Tab-separated table of C-alpha atoms and ligand atoms in Angstrom:
chain	number	residue	atom	x	y	z
A	1	MET	CA	52.366	104.407	-53.438
A	2	LYS	CA	55.560	102.306	-54.293
A	3	ARG	CA	55.578	99.803	-57.091
A	4	LEU	CA	58.461	97.338	-57.844
A	5	THR	CA	59.113	95.124	-60.809
A	6	MET	CA	61.533	92.213	-60.146
A	7	LYS	CA	62.689	89.570	-62.450
A	8	PHE	CA	64.355	86.158	-61.496
A	9	GLY	CA	66.737	84.664	-64.129
A	10	GLY	CA	67.148	80.996	-64.816
A	11	THR	CA	69.580	80.180	-62.134
A	12	SER	CA	67.625	82.138	-59.647
A	13	ILE	CA	64.899	79.436	-60.113
A	14	GLY	CA	67.037	76.626	-61.275
A	15	SER	CA	66.614	74.462	-58.394
A	16	VAL	CA	64.315	73.700	-55.406
A	17	HIS	CA	66.757	75.621	-53.265
A	18	ALA	CA	66.818	78.597	-55.640
A	19	PHE	CA	62.894	78.641	-55.938
A	20	ARG	CA	62.803	78.859	-52.039
A	21	LEU	CA	65.227	81.738	-51.977
A	22	ALA	CA	63.433	83.626	-54.668
A	23	ALA	CA	60.041	83.035	-52.823
A	24	ASP	CA	61.706	84.365	-49.621
A	25	ILE	CA	62.833	87.473	-51.392
A	26	VAL	CA	59.343	88.131	-52.797
A	27	ALA	CA	57.904	87.543	-49.249
A	28	ARG	CA	60.343	89.771	-47.557
A	29	ASP	CA	59.896	92.650	-50.157
A	30	SER	CA	56.108	92.367	-50.283
A	31	SER	CA	56.030	93.937	-46.925
A	32	ARG	CA	58.177	96.863	-47.881
A	33	TRP	CA	56.423	97.730	-51.260
A	34	ASP	CA	52.793	98.418	-52.006
A	35	GLN	CA	52.711	96.555	-55.347
A	36	ILE	CA	55.060	93.946	-56.705
A	37	VAL	CA	55.128	92.390	-60.261
A	38	VAL	CA	57.284	89.347	-60.614
A	39	VAL	CA	58.707	88.154	-63.989
A	40	VAL	CA	60.294	84.722	-64.301
A	41	SER	CA	62.658	83.109	-66.709
A	42	ALA	CA	62.636	79.352	-67.487
A	43	MET	CA	64.640	77.154	-65.098
A	44	SER	CA	68.286	77.285	-66.154
A	45	GLY	CA	69.108	74.872	-68.967
A	46	VAL	CA	65.416	74.431	-69.996
A	47	THR	CA	65.200	76.909	-72.917
A	48	ASP	CA	68.319	75.368	-74.300
A	49	ALA	CA	66.792	71.910	-74.157
A	50	LEU	CA	63.612	72.983	-75.602
A	51	VAL	CA	65.407	74.720	-78.672
A	52	GLU	CA	67.346	71.520	-79.042
A	53	ALA	CA	64.204	69.389	-79.071
A	54	ALA	CA	62.692	71.648	-81.814
A	55	SER	CA	65.922	71.809	-83.880
A	56	THR	CA	66.568	68.035	-83.847
A	57	ALA	CA	62.881	67.379	-84.678
A	58	SER	CA	63.101	69.778	-87.680
A	59	GLU	CA	66.072	67.811	-88.999
A	60	GLY	CA	63.980	64.626	-88.954
A	61	ASP	CA	64.955	63.246	-85.478
A	62	ASP	CA	61.875	61.700	-83.578
A	63	LYS	CA	63.642	60.486	-80.627
A	64	THR	CA	65.497	63.399	-79.027
A	65	HIS	CA	62.424	65.653	-78.492
A	66	ARG	CA	60.675	62.779	-76.705
A	67	GLN	CA	63.758	62.219	-74.512
A	68	ILE	CA	63.938	65.857	-73.705
A	69	HIS	CA	60.043	65.975	-72.982
A	70	ASP	CA	60.250	63.028	-70.500
A	71	ARG	CA	63.377	64.580	-68.822
A	72	LEU	CA	61.596	67.902	-68.404
A	73	VAL	CA	58.439	66.348	-67.120
A	74	ALA	CA	60.368	64.328	-64.612
A	75	LYS	CA	62.376	67.373	-63.630
A	76	TYR	CA	59.199	69.470	-63.029
A	77	GLY	CA	57.657	66.500	-61.139
A	78	GLU	CA	60.443	66.482	-58.749
A	79	VAL	CA	60.524	70.110	-58.045
A	80	VAL	CA	56.813	70.473	-57.572
A	81	ARG	CA	56.768	67.428	-55.202
A	82	GLU	CA	59.569	68.991	-53.175
A	83	LEU	CA	57.918	72.490	-53.103
A	84	ILE	CA	54.237	72.091	-53.047
A	85	LYS	CA	53.077	70.202	-49.991
A	86	GLU	CA	49.351	70.541	-50.189
A	87	PRO	CA	48.023	67.611	-52.109
A	88	GLU	CA	45.196	69.437	-53.970
A	89	ALA	CA	47.377	72.264	-55.031
A	90	ARG	CA	50.144	70.035	-56.090
A	91	ASN	CA	48.078	67.843	-58.183
A	92	GLU	CA	46.366	70.728	-59.824
A	93	LEU	CA	49.737	72.180	-60.738
A	94	LEU	CA	51.124	68.858	-61.941
A	95	LEU	CA	48.119	68.491	-64.243
A	96	ALA	CA	48.500	71.954	-65.628
A	97	LEU	CA	52.160	71.266	-66.245
A	98	LYS	CA	51.506	68.022	-67.939
A	99	SER	CA	48.987	69.515	-70.481
A	100	LEU	CA	51.388	72.401	-71.121
A	101	MET	CA	54.293	69.991	-71.762
A	102	ASP	CA	52.042	68.027	-74.157
A	103	LYS	CA	52.507	70.761	-76.719
A	104	LEU	CA	56.145	69.785	-76.880
A	105	PRO	CA	55.707	66.554	-78.867
A	106	GLN	CA	52.883	67.999	-80.744
A	107	SER	CA	54.894	70.996	-82.055
A	108	CYS	CA	57.950	68.797	-82.551
A	109	SER	CA	56.033	66.385	-84.637
A	110	GLU	CA	54.886	69.344	-86.940
A	111	LEU	CA	58.288	70.649	-87.122
A	112	ARG	CA	59.515	67.222	-88.078
A	113	ARG	CA	56.941	67.019	-90.834
A	114	LEU	CA	57.786	70.513	-92.110
A	115	GLY	CA	61.467	69.649	-92.155
A	116	HIS	CA	62.715	73.136	-91.418
A	117	ARG	CA	62.953	75.427	-88.215
A	118	ASP	CA	59.514	77.076	-88.733
A	119	PRO	CA	59.867	80.076	-86.550
A	120	ARG	CA	56.335	80.024	-85.278
A	121	ARG	CA	56.591	76.603	-83.945
A	122	MET	CA	60.103	77.141	-82.603
A	123	ASP	CA	58.617	79.891	-80.506
A	124	ILE	CA	55.734	77.754	-79.329
A	125	VAL	CA	58.355	75.253	-78.047
A	126	ALA	CA	60.699	77.896	-76.680
A	127	SER	CA	57.922	79.433	-74.727
A	128	LEU	CA	57.263	76.367	-72.494
A	129	GLY	CA	60.026	76.996	-70.078
A	130	GLU	CA	58.652	80.359	-68.802
A	131	ARG	CA	55.029	79.175	-68.904
A	132	SER	CA	55.878	76.203	-66.736
A	133	CYS	CA	57.922	78.368	-64.314
A	134	ALA	CA	55.428	81.054	-63.856
A	135	ARG	CA	52.968	78.385	-62.738
A	136	ILE	CA	55.295	76.784	-60.344
A	137	PHE	CA	56.370	80.155	-58.781
A	138	ALA	CA	52.910	81.336	-58.306
A	139	ALA	CA	51.949	78.217	-56.670
A	140	LEU	CA	54.902	78.472	-54.322
A	141	LEU	CA	54.019	82.035	-53.367
A	142	ASP	CA	50.352	80.962	-52.670
A	143	GLN	CA	51.601	78.184	-50.383
A	144	GLN	CA	53.497	80.752	-48.598
A	145	GLY	CA	50.233	82.861	-48.030
A	146	ILE	CA	51.237	85.404	-50.689
A	147	SER	CA	48.282	85.905	-53.009
A	148	SER	CA	49.527	85.527	-56.493
A	149	ALA	CA	48.434	84.792	-60.027
A	150	ALA	CA	50.487	83.176	-62.856
A	151	ILE	CA	49.996	85.449	-65.954
A	152	GLU	CA	51.053	84.617	-69.552
A	153	ALA	CA	52.786	87.601	-71.155
A	154	THR	CA	50.842	86.591	-74.422
A	155	GLU	CA	48.064	88.410	-72.531
A	156	LEU	CA	50.168	91.519	-72.103
A	157	ILE	CA	53.000	92.064	-74.436
A	158	VAL	CA	51.827	92.574	-78.006
A	159	THR	CA	54.569	92.217	-80.563
A	160	ASP	CA	55.323	92.260	-84.314
A	161	ASP	CA	55.577	88.945	-86.136
A	162	GLN	CA	59.166	88.642	-86.112
A	163	PHE	CA	59.199	85.284	-84.579
A	164	GLN	CA	62.317	84.472	-82.409
A	165	ASN	CA	63.257	87.987	-82.075
A	166	ALA	CA	60.011	90.073	-81.819
A	167	LEU	CA	59.696	93.585	-80.912
A	168	PRO	CA	56.876	95.074	-78.621
A	169	LYS	CA	54.183	97.332	-79.803
A	170	MET	CA	54.330	99.597	-76.775
A	171	GLU	CA	50.937	101.366	-76.986
A	172	LEU	CA	49.027	98.216	-77.408
A	173	THR	CA	51.014	96.553	-74.654
A	174	GLN	CA	50.585	99.585	-72.335
A	175	SER	CA	46.789	99.255	-72.475
A	176	LYS	CA	46.804	95.526	-72.022
A	177	VAL	CA	49.020	95.781	-69.150
A	178	ALA	CA	47.029	98.380	-67.410
A	179	ASP	CA	43.803	96.366	-68.083
A	180	ARG	CA	45.179	93.104	-67.012
A	181	LEU	CA	47.594	93.849	-64.271
A	182	GLY	CA	45.948	96.997	-62.913
A	183	PRO	CA	43.041	95.313	-61.124
A	184	LEU	CA	45.215	92.506	-59.767
A	185	LEU	CA	47.815	94.919	-58.344
A	186	ALA	CA	45.127	97.021	-56.798
A	187	SER	CA	43.547	94.081	-55.092
A	188	GLY	CA	47.018	93.071	-53.571
A	189	VAL	CA	47.664	90.124	-55.759
A	190	ILE	CA	51.321	89.675	-57.006
A	191	PRO	CA	51.287	88.865	-60.827
A	192	VAL	CA	53.950	86.199	-61.704
A	193	VAL	CA	54.459	86.949	-65.428
A	194	THR	CA	56.285	84.862	-67.965
A	195	GLY	CA	59.483	86.515	-69.350
A	196	PHE	CA	60.637	86.005	-72.745
A	197	ILE	CA	57.446	85.781	-74.588
A	198	GLY	CA	54.602	87.924	-76.147
A	199	ALA	CA	52.031	87.372	-78.799
A	200	THR	CA	51.150	89.117	-82.141
A	201	GLU	CA	47.945	91.040	-82.430
A	202	GLN	CA	46.489	87.750	-83.926
A	203	GLY	CA	47.504	86.032	-80.736
A	204	GLU	CA	50.392	83.857	-82.039
A	205	ILE	CA	53.127	83.337	-79.367
A	206	THR	CA	56.414	85.070	-80.122
A	207	THR	CA	59.707	85.400	-78.311
A	208	LEU	CA	61.780	88.380	-77.691
A	209	GLY	CA	65.178	86.725	-78.417
A	210	ARG	CA	67.605	84.755	-76.168
A	211	GLY	CA	68.052	86.186	-72.794
A	212	GLY	CA	64.961	88.295	-73.373
A	213	SER	CA	63.370	87.952	-69.969
A	214	ASP	CA	65.298	91.091	-68.709
A	215	TYR	CA	63.634	92.954	-71.707
A	216	SER	CA	60.097	91.592	-70.713
A	217	ALA	CA	60.670	92.845	-67.274
A	218	ALA	CA	61.652	96.323	-68.584
A	219	ILE	CA	58.692	96.681	-70.793
A	220	LEU	CA	56.365	95.909	-67.945
A	221	ALA	CA	58.196	98.132	-65.580
A	222	LYS	CA	57.853	101.046	-68.161
A	223	CYS	CA	54.130	100.312	-68.845
A	224	LEU	CA	53.346	100.194	-65.160
A	225	ASP	CA	55.743	103.093	-64.371
A	226	THR	CA	57.218	101.201	-61.534
A	227	ASP	CA	59.582	103.082	-59.019
A	228	GLU	CA	62.312	100.516	-59.658
A	229	LEU	CA	63.373	97.400	-61.538
A	230	TRP	CA	65.244	94.522	-59.818
A	231	LEU	CA	66.986	91.804	-61.790
A	232	TRP	CA	67.816	88.852	-59.669
A	233	THR	CA	70.638	86.739	-60.968
A	234	ASP	CA	73.620	84.694	-59.752
A	235	VAL	CA	76.328	87.254	-59.450
A	236	ASN	CA	76.605	90.301	-57.161
A	237	GLY	CA	75.913	92.793	-59.858
A	238	VAL	CA	77.327	93.985	-63.042
A	239	LEU	CA	81.041	93.278	-62.715
A	240	THR	CA	83.932	94.742	-64.238
A	241	ALA	CA	84.401	91.681	-66.453
A	242	ASP	CA	82.803	88.384	-66.911
A	243	PRO	CA	83.727	86.428	-63.794
A	244	ARG	CA	84.257	83.273	-65.721
A	245	ILE	CA	87.243	84.950	-67.393
A	246	VAL	CA	88.532	87.300	-64.774
A	247	ASP	CA	88.717	85.992	-61.137
A	248	ASP	CA	88.987	89.236	-59.552
A	249	ALA	CA	86.298	91.078	-61.362
A	250	GLN	CA	84.692	93.564	-59.135
A	251	VAL	CA	81.130	94.811	-58.596
A	252	ASN	CA	80.190	98.198	-60.088
A	253	GLU	CA	78.249	100.038	-57.401
A	254	PHE	CA	76.687	102.554	-59.879
A	255	LEU	CA	76.610	102.593	-63.737
A	256	SER	CA	74.792	104.909	-66.004
A	257	TYR	CA	72.277	103.780	-68.469
A	258	ARG	CA	74.659	104.509	-71.276
A	259	GLU	CA	77.559	102.503	-69.717
A	260	VAL	CA	75.369	99.548	-69.053
A	261	ALA	CA	73.820	99.667	-72.534
A	262	GLU	CA	77.255	99.517	-73.945
A	263	LEU	CA	78.459	96.802	-71.716
A	264	ALA	CA	75.429	94.717	-72.695
A	265	TYR	CA	75.756	95.383	-76.547
A	266	PHE	CA	79.430	94.331	-76.513
A	267	GLY	CA	78.666	91.107	-74.554
A	268	ALA	CA	78.158	91.373	-70.811
A	269	LYS	CA	75.443	88.808	-70.689
A	270	VAL	CA	74.257	89.777	-67.241
A	271	VAL	CA	71.730	92.235	-68.812
A	272	HIS	CA	69.976	91.984	-72.091
A	273	PRO	CA	70.883	94.909	-74.335
A	274	LYS	CA	67.400	95.879	-74.986
A	275	THR	CA	66.445	96.259	-71.358
A	276	ILE	CA	68.033	99.801	-70.735
A	277	GLN	CA	66.225	101.937	-73.332
A	278	PRO	CA	62.633	101.690	-71.919
A	279	LEU	CA	63.814	102.292	-68.456
A	280	ALA	CA	66.202	105.276	-69.405
A	281	GLU	CA	63.233	107.057	-70.970
A	282	ARG	CA	61.281	107.254	-67.732
A	283	GLU	CA	64.531	107.322	-65.553
A	284	ILE	CA	63.602	104.267	-63.706
A	285	PRO	CA	66.552	102.785	-61.675
A	286	ILE	CA	67.634	99.274	-62.135
A	287	TRP	CA	69.253	97.147	-59.678
A	288	VAL	CA	71.045	93.936	-60.491
A	289	LYS	CA	71.217	91.800	-57.444
A	290	ASN	CA	72.233	88.218	-56.458
A	291	THR	CA	69.588	85.754	-55.413
A	292	PHE	CA	72.066	83.645	-53.420
A	293	ALA	CA	73.429	86.719	-51.511
A	294	SER	CA	70.356	88.805	-51.309
A	295	ALA	CA	71.823	91.029	-48.650
A	296	VAL	CA	74.608	92.379	-50.863
A	297	GLN	CA	73.446	95.687	-52.409
A	298	GLY	CA	74.261	94.915	-56.104
A	299	THR	CA	74.584	97.317	-58.947
A	300	CYS	CA	72.438	100.503	-59.385
A	301	ILE	CA	71.906	101.657	-62.835
A	302	ARG	CA	70.515	105.249	-63.183
A	303	ARG	CA	71.024	108.400	-65.251
A	304	GLN	CA	73.781	109.868	-63.188
A	305	THR	CA	76.725	107.916	-62.051
A	306	ASP	CA	78.499	108.837	-58.947
A	307	GLY	CA	81.745	110.818	-58.446
A	308	SER	CA	83.659	107.831	-60.094
A	309	ASN	CA	83.154	109.322	-63.506
A	310	GLY	CA	86.409	108.884	-65.292
A	311	THR	CA	86.815	105.263	-64.399
A	312	ILE	CA	86.623	102.427	-66.584
A	313	LYS	CA	83.536	100.250	-65.754
A	314	GLY	CA	84.182	96.974	-67.692
A	315	ILE	CA	85.931	94.894	-70.241
A	316	THR	CA	83.680	92.710	-72.346
A	317	ALA	CA	84.145	90.217	-75.057
A	318	ILE	CA	81.777	88.923	-78.027
A	319	ARG	CA	82.827	85.742	-79.736
A	320	ASP	CA	82.110	83.680	-82.879
A	321	LEU	CA	82.531	86.639	-85.132
A	322	SER	CA	84.025	87.310	-88.469
A	323	LEU	CA	85.918	90.343	-89.856
A	324	LEU	CA	84.995	91.134	-93.397
A	325	THR	CA	86.988	93.327	-95.468
A	326	ILE	CA	86.521	94.981	-98.908
A	327	GLU	CA	89.813	96.068	-100.358
A	328	GLY	CA	90.974	97.728	-103.521
A	329	ARG	CA	92.879	100.698	-104.717
A	330	GLY	CA	90.083	101.571	-107.109
A	331	MET	CA	87.926	102.481	-103.955
A	332	LEU	CA	90.046	105.493	-103.188
A	333	GLY	CA	87.878	108.670	-103.230
A	334	VAL	CA	84.954	106.789	-105.056
A	335	PRO	CA	81.940	108.108	-103.542
A	336	GLY	CA	79.180	105.700	-102.316
A	337	ILE	CA	81.138	102.624	-101.826
A	338	ALA	CA	80.466	102.669	-98.011
A	339	ALA	CA	76.837	103.238	-98.528
A	340	ARG	CA	76.491	100.592	-101.079
A	341	THR	CA	78.492	98.069	-98.889
A	342	PHE	CA	76.052	98.643	-95.976
A	343	SER	CA	72.967	98.559	-97.891
A	344	ALA	CA	74.012	95.276	-99.359
A	345	VAL	CA	74.702	94.044	-95.811
A	346	ALA	CA	71.357	95.365	-94.643
A	347	SER	CA	69.575	93.495	-97.359
A	348	THR	CA	70.689	90.264	-95.754
A	349	GLY	CA	69.098	91.261	-92.487
A	350	VAL	CA	72.491	90.864	-90.612
A	351	SER	CA	73.436	93.596	-88.061
A	352	VAL	CA	76.973	94.796	-88.163
A	353	LEU	CA	78.641	94.903	-84.810
A	354	MET	CA	81.574	97.304	-85.511
A	355	ILE	CA	82.875	99.182	-88.508
A	356	SER	CA	86.422	100.409	-88.975
A	357	GLN	CA	87.950	102.146	-92.071
A	358	ALA	CA	91.451	102.694	-92.844
A	359	SER	CA	92.153	106.382	-93.505
A	360	SER	CA	93.629	105.376	-96.821
A	361	GLU	CA	90.093	104.666	-97.865
A	362	GLN	CA	91.400	101.476	-99.654
A	363	SER	CA	89.592	99.166	-97.333
A	364	ILE	CA	86.524	98.934	-95.345
A	365	CYS	CA	86.367	96.435	-92.441
A	366	PHE	CA	83.390	95.308	-90.344
A	367	VAL	CA	82.462	92.548	-88.076
A	368	VAL	CA	79.396	90.285	-88.337
A	369	PRO	CA	78.413	86.998	-86.597
A	370	SER	CA	80.343	84.089	-88.180
A	371	ASP	CA	77.225	82.200	-89.108
A	372	THR	CA	76.198	84.919	-91.278
A	373	SER	CA	79.442	85.701	-93.092
A	374	SER	CA	79.181	83.699	-96.250
A	375	ARG	CA	75.628	85.194	-96.705
A	376	VAL	CA	76.960	88.628	-96.300
A	377	ILE	CA	79.951	87.964	-98.766
A	378	SER	CA	77.510	86.798	-101.411
A	379	ALA	CA	75.422	89.759	-101.072
A	380	LEU	CA	78.465	92.046	-101.466
A	381	GLU	CA	79.878	90.131	-104.386
A	382	GLU	CA	76.500	90.695	-106.130
A	383	GLU	CA	76.452	94.344	-105.345
A	384	MET	CA	80.011	94.950	-106.321
A	385	GLU	CA	80.130	92.707	-109.368
A	386	SER	CA	81.155	95.450	-111.789
A	387	GLU	CA	83.915	96.898	-109.496
A	388	LEU	CA	85.225	93.359	-108.911
A	389	SER	CA	85.327	92.698	-112.676
A	390	ARG	CA	87.139	95.951	-113.496
A	391	GLY	CA	89.593	95.217	-110.572
A	392	ASP	CA	88.687	98.343	-108.545
A	393	ILE	CA	87.925	96.190	-105.776
A	394	ASP	CA	90.433	93.451	-105.509
A	395	LYS	CA	88.830	91.234	-103.093
A	396	ILE	CA	86.016	90.761	-100.436
A	397	TRP	CA	87.266	88.366	-97.816
A	398	SER	CA	86.456	87.080	-94.240
A	399	LEU	CA	88.684	86.482	-91.220
A	400	ASP	CA	86.917	84.086	-89.169
A	401	HIS	CA	87.213	83.171	-85.390
A	402	VAL	CA	87.685	86.718	-84.246
A	403	VAL	CA	86.477	88.331	-81.002
A	404	ILE	CA	85.564	91.939	-80.177
A	405	VAL	CA	87.120	93.054	-76.890
A	406	THR	CA	85.716	96.297	-75.671
A	407	VAL	CA	86.677	98.640	-72.916
A	408	VAL	CA	83.706	100.692	-71.482
A	409	GLY	CA	83.444	103.753	-69.293
A	410	VAL	CA	83.039	107.475	-69.418
A	411	GLY	CA	86.732	107.567	-68.638
A	412	ILE	CA	87.463	106.882	-72.336
A	413	ARG	CA	86.245	110.194	-73.078
A	414	GLU	CA	87.334	112.080	-69.915
A	415	THR	CA	90.777	110.721	-69.061
A	416	PRO	CA	93.755	111.622	-71.175
A	417	GLY	CA	96.032	108.828	-72.075
A	418	ILE	CA	93.517	105.902	-71.665
A	419	ALA	CA	93.929	104.707	-75.257
A	420	ALA	CA	97.773	104.743	-74.851
A	421	ARG	CA	97.268	102.643	-71.757
A	422	ILE	CA	94.928	100.224	-73.699
A	423	PHE	CA	97.139	99.818	-76.486
A	424	GLY	CA	100.241	99.554	-74.131
A	425	ALA	CA	98.602	96.626	-72.279
A	426	ILE	CA	97.816	94.968	-75.497
A	427	GLY	CA	101.251	95.394	-76.854
A	428	LYS	CA	102.955	94.248	-73.540
A	429	ALA	CA	100.710	91.125	-73.632
A	430	ASN	CA	101.985	90.391	-77.154
A	431	ILE	CA	98.514	90.493	-78.710
A	432	ASN	CA	97.737	91.691	-82.207
A	433	ALA	CA	94.872	94.144	-82.541
A	434	ILE	CA	93.545	93.292	-85.905
A	435	ALA	CA	91.017	96.383	-85.993
A	436	ILE	CA	90.022	99.181	-83.651
A	437	ALA	CA	86.933	101.233	-83.328
A	438	GLN	CA	85.659	103.846	-81.015
A	439	GLY	CA	81.949	103.715	-80.095
A	440	SER	CA	79.912	106.687	-81.313
A	441	SER	CA	79.162	107.598	-77.710
A	442	GLU	CA	82.858	107.880	-77.146
A	443	ILE	CA	82.497	105.697	-73.950
A	444	SER	CA	83.671	102.535	-75.338
A	445	LEU	CA	86.596	101.434	-77.447
A	446	SER	CA	86.815	98.119	-79.118
A	447	LEU	CA	89.636	95.949	-80.526
A	448	VAL	CA	89.247	92.944	-82.760
A	449	VAL	CA	91.430	90.102	-81.729
A	450	GLU	CA	92.043	86.423	-82.592
A	451	LYS	CA	89.938	83.999	-80.617
A	452	ALA	CA	93.044	82.564	-79.005
A	453	ASP	CA	94.044	85.961	-77.637
A	454	ALA	CA	90.653	87.067	-76.413
A	455	ASN	CA	90.726	85.918	-72.681
A	456	HIS	CA	94.337	87.031	-72.395
A	457	ALA	CA	93.314	90.431	-73.764
A	458	VAL	CA	90.431	90.823	-71.399
A	459	ARG	CA	92.605	89.806	-68.439
A	460	SER	CA	95.504	92.146	-69.413
A	461	LEU	CA	93.118	95.083	-69.945
A	462	HIS	CA	91.474	94.334	-66.714
A	463	ALA	CA	94.678	94.377	-64.782
A	464	GLU	CA	95.892	97.561	-66.417
A	465	LEU	CA	92.740	99.564	-66.293
A	466	ILE	CA	90.889	98.337	-63.354
A	467	ASN	CA	93.026	96.593	-60.995
A	468	SER	CA	95.879	99.202	-61.138
A	469	ALA	CA	93.221	101.861	-60.561
A	470	GLN	CA	92.601	100.670	-57.198
A	471	PRO	CA	93.693	102.743	-54.273
B	501	ADP	P1	69.957	85.216	-65.765
B	501	ADP	O1	69.563	83.858	-65.956
B	501	ADP	O2	69.820	85.505	-64.220
B	501	ADP	O3	69.471	86.257	-66.640
B	501	ADP	P2	72.555	85.161	-67.218
B	501	ADP	O4	73.279	83.869	-67.165
B	501	ADP	O5	71.717	85.597	-68.318
B	501	ADP	O6	71.521	85.280	-65.760
B	501	ADP	O7	73.636	86.285	-66.708
B	501	ADP	C1	74.367	86.109	-65.735
B	501	ADP	C2	75.824	85.650	-65.964
B	501	ADP	O8	76.362	86.600	-66.864
B	501	ADP	C3	76.644	85.584	-64.867
B	501	ADP	O9	76.570	84.202	-64.232
B	501	ADP	C4	78.091	85.774	-65.552
B	501	ADP	O10	78.661	84.454	-65.765
B	501	ADP	C5	77.696	86.316	-66.933
B	501	ADP	N1	78.297	87.672	-66.963
B	501	ADP	C6	79.149	87.902	-68.237
B	501	ADP	N2	79.589	89.103	-68.176
B	501	ADP	C7	79.414	89.608	-66.953
B	501	ADP	C8	79.519	90.953	-66.185
B	501	ADP	N3	80.233	91.915	-66.742
B	501	ADP	N4	78.915	91.167	-64.927
B	501	ADP	C9	78.387	90.080	-64.361
B	501	ADP	N5	78.021	88.930	-64.973
B	501	ADP	C10	78.502	88.640	-66.223
B	502	LIG	N1	64.780	81.464	-70.860
B	502	LIG	C1	65.131	82.466	-71.908
B	502	LIG	C2	66.532	82.055	-72.425
B	502	LIG	O1	67.158	81.164	-71.973
B	502	LIG	C3	65.033	83.772	-71.660
B	502	LIG	C4	65.787	84.392	-70.472
B	502	LIG	O2	66.502	83.615	-69.709
B	502	LIG	O3	66.069	85.433	-70.240
B	502	LIG	O4	66.941	82.674	-73.483
B	503	MG	MG1	69.936	86.574	-68.754
């Protein structure tokens, strides 16, 4: 028995045309697989609009969320009228969408009254895009004669109560998935499940973080022990660089779980970083494919890579970062400074993206998202108060507007001279590398550069390490 999980991203269901292509893909593959589970994102742009509605409402604005509500309802109306021809099915769907979208002004009014971005309500609002889309897609499949059922992941994925960035409780999720989806699949129904969302044990809606539909699909694929996971998106696979930066970025035919985890962690938006681990545990292959060119093979992610070990698989960039430095001659040889630094950072709940320490031990540098840097500096100043007053630490400061550019591939570990080529290319391009770190897995090497240099750095590294490696 062959079981497949497939997920459609925002652009893959971002228009009437895209919805039709996506439904055709399901129709085609339903004859090739015994069981299929579909996971859907919100239509592209919808989650952004919902978050804007909720945020502006929490700041006291009573108008924007209403405009966004009207715009989204009109958009769904147009899409449904184009897609669903049978009047009864169409009206039923329109009514279901209307009552769902009524939650938008309700929750926004509550946010406005509260006057802050209450995470519970932010999640209720943000969930509406996926919840609408699952209904539309299931109705479309039904119209094509494919028996399907729209399922809210609140019935399946049990999470902790970290609203806006919740983590699944896998055992509870596993049994819910088996109970709810098992019988549907056994009777030949294709469940169309909302990506991005889950619910606490108490039943409150949570979201898994932006871009989290990939993660939802991975959680379901693991719980169902599917044979493969296919992520349908708007590019031909995991490319050697962001195609918006590098025109001639190439498709990777194969990547290992570790390589893609590293690419995703360091900014390749095409796969959410949390997607990999659940699948790597069970060695479930992931394919990244293009909804708009469905005959193209795409990228296969699995445990082993092919014979192209030794090559560089991608260059990525993460933006809007700050490089924080703690500096002082009194730090030399003093035990515990690094531990205290990072526990102070941890107390703020901010995660550090990269660390680099000069061998002189007179400074520690690390990178955090810019919108957290003042919070982190305050925590550090408090922790190091006595060192600062004694002058053992001269200063704690932040360099804003920096970008981490990362080179990923097993080649970093296996090919002599790669580091020299990386720094050669950066030097030739006249770019200053402000800090450097090698990933613990030794398959990535990161440079911190100024924002203005970031795209130039990615292009130069791509030209040196990828284009010039072509036969
Ligand atoms: P989806 O909505 O299907 O999840 P996303 O917008 O989240 O799609 O991710 C796909 C986009 O990621 C692509 O359109 C591309 O612009 C961007 N991207 C960034 N880096 C890469 C990369 N290395 N390979 C492929 N796409 C990338
Ligand atoms: N719709 C959600 C977002 O825009 C989740 C996703 O697309 O994966 O973040
Ligand atoms: Mg995505």
